[in-house]
Amino acid sequence: MKGKRETRKERREKLGKLQLGWELVRLIRHFFPDLISQLKGVTDQRHQSYIRYENHVLLMTRILASTFYISSMRKASEELNKEEVIANMGYVCGRELEELPYWETINLYLEKVPDQELQEMNCNLVKQLLRSRAFESARIRGRYWQVIVDGTQLASSRKELDGGCLYRIHHRGTEEEYREYYYYVLEAKLYLHENIYVSIMTEFVENKDSEAEKQDCERKAAKRLMKRLKEQFPMLPILFCADSLYACESMFALCRKYRWSFLIRYKKGSIPSVYQEYESLRKQEQNYQESQNNGSLCWYDHINGIDYNGYLINLLEYGESEGKRFCFLTNLPITLKNRAQLLIDGRRRWAIENQGFNTQKNHGFYLEHLFSRNGQAMKNHYLLIQIGHMISQLLDAWSKLWEGISISREQKHRRLLESWKHSRIQDFSWDHAPFQIRFL
């Protein structure tokens, strides 16, 4: 018991020495030195004579509200309008502030901001991370940057939502029939580290024409997203990863057009002819191998060069005695030596659920919350949350900062907010050794 008490005491002492507010600003300045100037460049359509808060103050307040794990804009107004927080926000924004903007002011501003500008800014931040060369070890096979695509539902309501929201009909044809409206987004995450998956491109799945017979869908949105991704990062060597919905000729064609590699989850029903040829060739190729993994039997098999309508596709299959079985399609060569790592790369797609959507929905970012009843503002809230999440992941994975401290992610961010409430950043000395950062 004595040892445990000492350990807890040491942990409290280490936490007490952490100046998280200051460290957050150091991290932002290191990786995103021009963030404030980029925020200033966002369109501001407000009448200049009525402006009390400059646009970069509004945007930075929203970004940091998500970084502080604040559940709603109304609560952000309550939590952040504290003397020390106001002083710190003013210091970061380069302005002396008397108070911070309330949620209504931020929402009204976001209703008129073109979401394309925030998406452009997000891409610029990603480019800065890539240029920092801090994540070179994340490259697949020493070359490719892994981009993982998946979709998720945001806010939903039985009342019609603003903008081009989608809808689904429940209990069709019965007395209980009703229509549910919801926002849906397709997200491309860039893998930088086992604990860092940042948004590199966003495409909203929405009905442009309310009178159209068919709603927008994920595949259509994926084609738009891929086109924009290529335009923003024309020279980036990309390994495109997605679930079995994308195992189709149109996606192979786009990857060939954009000169991307792909690693896509595969199910037999997606392209039956591919699995039939795989089955016919596997006995000849004899790539099957069994091994033990944590006491259970597992096996690998693969075939290269399966022809599908002129596309040469390689298939990797993995199974376990407990019944787990995974197949992946790729245009990367598969060998006996590299297929175990290729499986790890392919299964990383599930990380977008955990590090991405699950964290943003259930661990502090409240992604499913209806932050605004205006469709354009909802888009912008989502994009600013992605920037906040990007900064948060860098902070959470900073190994030296959390060395010897074992606390949950939520506790880290509560401490971060408390630090902003009780100390002023400008009181700390910026004369220190060159900024160095390693990630957990």
XYZ file of C-alpha atoms in Angstrom, residues 5-254:
250
model
C 0.565 5.842 -2.162
C 4.022 6.999 -3.218
C 3.267 6.286 -6.871
C 0.063 8.293 -6.729
C 1.836 11.116 -4.960
C 4.566 11.157 -7.595
C 1.946 11.219 -10.317
C 0.171 14.172 -8.700
C 3.483 15.993 -8.409
C 4.297 15.398 -12.069
C 0.846 16.549 -13.119
C 1.224 19.624 -10.958
C 4.455 20.534 -12.733
C 2.880 20.228 -16.188
C 1.988 23.554 -17.754
C -0.258 22.097 -20.419
C -1.584 25.409 -21.706
C 1.936 26.571 -22.443
C 2.896 23.220 -23.988
C -0.166 23.335 -26.234
C 0.867 26.724 -27.619
C 4.457 25.497 -28.101
C 3.187 22.519 -30.081
C 0.923 24.667 -32.284
C 3.744 27.131 -32.939
C 6.098 24.308 -33.846
C 3.904 22.398 -36.293
C 1.540 25.161 -37.463
C 3.403 28.474 -37.118
C 1.080 30.296 -39.517
C -2.218 28.960 -38.145
C -3.420 32.371 -36.968
C -2.587 34.027 -40.294
C -4.467 31.263 -42.102
C -7.491 31.829 -39.862
C -7.343 35.545 -40.615
C -7.517 34.745 -44.329
C -10.916 33.003 -44.062
C -13.802 34.890 -45.667
C -15.631 37.332 -43.410
C -18.945 38.507 -44.870
C -20.090 40.364 -41.777
C -20.732 44.097 -41.931
C -17.427 45.556 -40.762
C -19.010 48.309 -38.668
C -20.739 45.720 -36.449
C -17.734 43.470 -35.887
C -16.639 43.021 -32.287
C -14.514 39.898 -32.723
C -12.185 39.343 -35.633
C -12.757 36.133 -37.558
C -9.578 34.412 -36.351
C -10.732 34.869 -32.738
C -14.063 33.192 -33.550
C -12.412 30.305 -35.389
C -9.672 29.741 -32.817
C -12.243 29.735 -30.015
C -14.145 26.985 -31.847
C -11.014 24.929 -32.515
C -9.844 25.104 -28.902
C -13.339 24.341 -27.583
C -13.046 20.933 -29.250
C -9.450 20.524 -28.043
C -10.695 21.156 -24.495
C -13.415 18.471 -24.933
C -16.305 20.883 -24.401
C -19.599 19.216 -25.292
C -21.564 22.102 -26.836
C -21.159 25.685 -27.986
C -23.361 26.939 -25.154
C -21.145 25.170 -22.632
C -18.075 26.598 -24.377
C -19.387 30.102 -23.638
C -19.738 29.179 -19.971
C -16.397 27.356 -19.612
C -14.158 29.710 -21.575
C -15.286 33.135 -20.394
C -12.899 33.100 -17.450
C -10.294 35.811 -16.875
C -7.219 33.647 -17.457
C -8.728 31.874 -20.488
C -9.599 35.224 -22.078
C -6.058 36.464 -21.500
C -4.563 33.283 -22.970
C -6.824 33.369 -26.016
C -5.909 36.996 -26.569
C -2.224 36.114 -26.319
C -2.571 33.301 -28.891
C -4.631 35.475 -31.259
C -2.424 38.543 -30.835
C -5.311 40.682 -29.556
C -6.276 42.058 -26.160
C -9.726 40.658 -25.385
C -12.246 41.692 -22.750
C -14.290 38.514 -23.165
C -14.643 35.632 -25.608
C -17.400 35.386 -28.237
C -20.598 33.608 -27.264
C -21.840 30.597 -29.178
C -24.519 32.552 -31.045
C -21.864 34.884 -32.477
C -19.711 31.951 -33.616
C -22.687 30.157 -35.161
C -23.859 33.211 -37.079
C -20.358 33.674 -38.470
C -20.020 29.996 -39.476
C -23.301 30.154 -41.393
C -21.604 32.373 -43.982
C -18.141 30.816 -44.184
C -17.525 28.755 -47.364
C -16.642 25.264 -46.123
C -14.182 24.922 -49.027
C -11.949 27.507 -47.326
C -11.764 25.546 -44.081
C -11.087 22.391 -46.058
C -8.267 24.205 -47.884
C -6.832 25.326 -44.563
C -6.990 21.766 -43.197
C -5.056 20.545 -46.249
C -2.423 23.236 -45.678
C -1.990 22.075 -42.078
C -1.537 18.488 -43.262
C 1.080 19.643 -45.774
C 2.959 21.314 -42.927
C 2.954 18.042 -40.978
C 4.311 16.187 -43.997
C 7.000 18.808 -44.604
C 8.108 18.580 -40.961
C 9.434 15.078 -41.740
C 8.479 14.014 -38.230
C 6.405 11.125 -39.565
C 8.603 9.598 -42.270
C 8.537 6.229 -40.498
C 4.791 6.017 -41.222
C 5.393 5.535 -44.947
C 4.257 2.141 -46.210
C 7.222 0.248 -47.677
C 9.263 3.382 -47.211
C 7.309 5.236 -49.870
C 3.506 5.394 -49.667
C 1.358 7.529 -47.379
C -1.663 5.543 -46.248
C -5.008 7.299 -46.733
C -7.971 5.487 -45.175
C -11.496 6.338 -46.327
C -14.696 5.688 -44.390
C -18.061 7.311 -43.804
C -20.096 8.065 -40.705
C -23.386 9.598 -39.645
C -23.425 12.903 -37.797
C -26.488 14.515 -36.190
C -29.946 13.084 -36.901
C -33.524 14.176 -36.227
C -37.104 13.314 -37.082
C -37.539 16.975 -37.992
C -36.185 17.964 -41.383
C -32.665 19.333 -41.094
C -31.312 22.292 -42.992
C -29.213 21.797 -46.101
C -28.930 18.708 -48.275
C -29.341 16.167 -45.495
C -30.090 12.533 -46.288
C -33.060 10.616 -44.943
C -34.192 7.070 -44.279
C -37.712 5.745 -43.790
C -38.437 3.519 -40.811
C -41.330 1.021 -40.529
C -42.262 1.634 -44.147
C -45.868 0.821 -44.957
C -47.036 0.670 -41.326
C -48.833 3.114 -39.036
C -45.505 3.717 -37.254
C -43.770 4.860 -40.450
C -41.585 7.941 -40.037
C -38.710 9.649 -41.805
C -35.360 10.219 -40.085
C -33.133 13.010 -41.404
C -29.388 12.918 -40.874
C -26.064 14.379 -41.955
C -23.491 11.980 -43.371
C -19.828 12.570 -44.135
C -17.110 10.680 -45.986
C -13.736 11.182 -44.370
C -10.207 10.449 -45.597
C -7.707 10.018 -42.763
C -3.945 10.134 -43.209
C -1.996 7.633 -41.121
C 1.005 9.333 -39.465
C 1.528 7.242 -36.335
C -0.222 4.433 -34.453
C -1.979 7.127 -32.402
C -2.263 9.858 -35.038
C -4.790 9.688 -37.887
C -5.502 13.179 -39.212
C -8.196 14.366 -41.590
C -6.710 14.986 -45.032
C -9.950 15.389 -47.016
C -13.673 15.596 -46.246
C -16.623 15.086 -48.568
C -20.179 15.643 -47.370
C -22.727 13.142 -48.645
C -25.739 15.319 -49.385
C -28.703 15.744 -51.680
C -28.008 18.696 -53.957
C -31.482 18.437 -55.482
C -34.312 17.778 -53.031
C -36.538 16.665 -55.933
C -34.107 14.017 -57.217
C -35.372 10.427 -57.108
C -32.051 8.990 -55.888
C -30.142 10.273 -52.893
C -26.422 10.910 -52.865
C -24.389 7.898 -51.759
C -20.948 7.032 -50.412
C -19.503 5.805 -53.705
C -20.492 8.986 -55.543
C -19.018 11.032 -52.715
C -15.834 8.916 -52.857
C -15.277 9.813 -56.503
C -15.600 13.506 -55.659
C -13.282 13.124 -52.680
C -10.631 11.247 -54.673
C -10.642 13.892 -57.396
C -10.175 16.703 -54.885
C -7.510 14.752 -53.013
C -5.496 14.348 -56.206
C -5.847 18.069 -56.965
C -4.646 19.066 -53.494
C -1.803 16.520 -53.286
C -0.843 15.821 -56.910
C 2.613 14.401 -56.135
C 1.818 12.536 -52.904
C 2.404 8.758 -53.277
C -0.845 7.432 -51.803
C -1.899 3.968 -50.669
C -5.697 4.177 -50.860
C -7.447 2.009 -48.250
C -11.156 1.360 -47.826
C -13.728 -1.311 -47.006
C -15.283 -3.858 -49.377
C -17.759 -1.303 -50.779
C -14.821 0.039 -52.797
C -13.776 -3.325 -54.263
C -15.082 -2.527 -57.750
C -13.811 -1.665 -61.219
C -14.583 2.059 -60.982
C -12.323 2.420 -57.922
C -9.521 0.431 -59.554
C -9.836 2.732 -62.583
C -9.539 5.880 -60.456
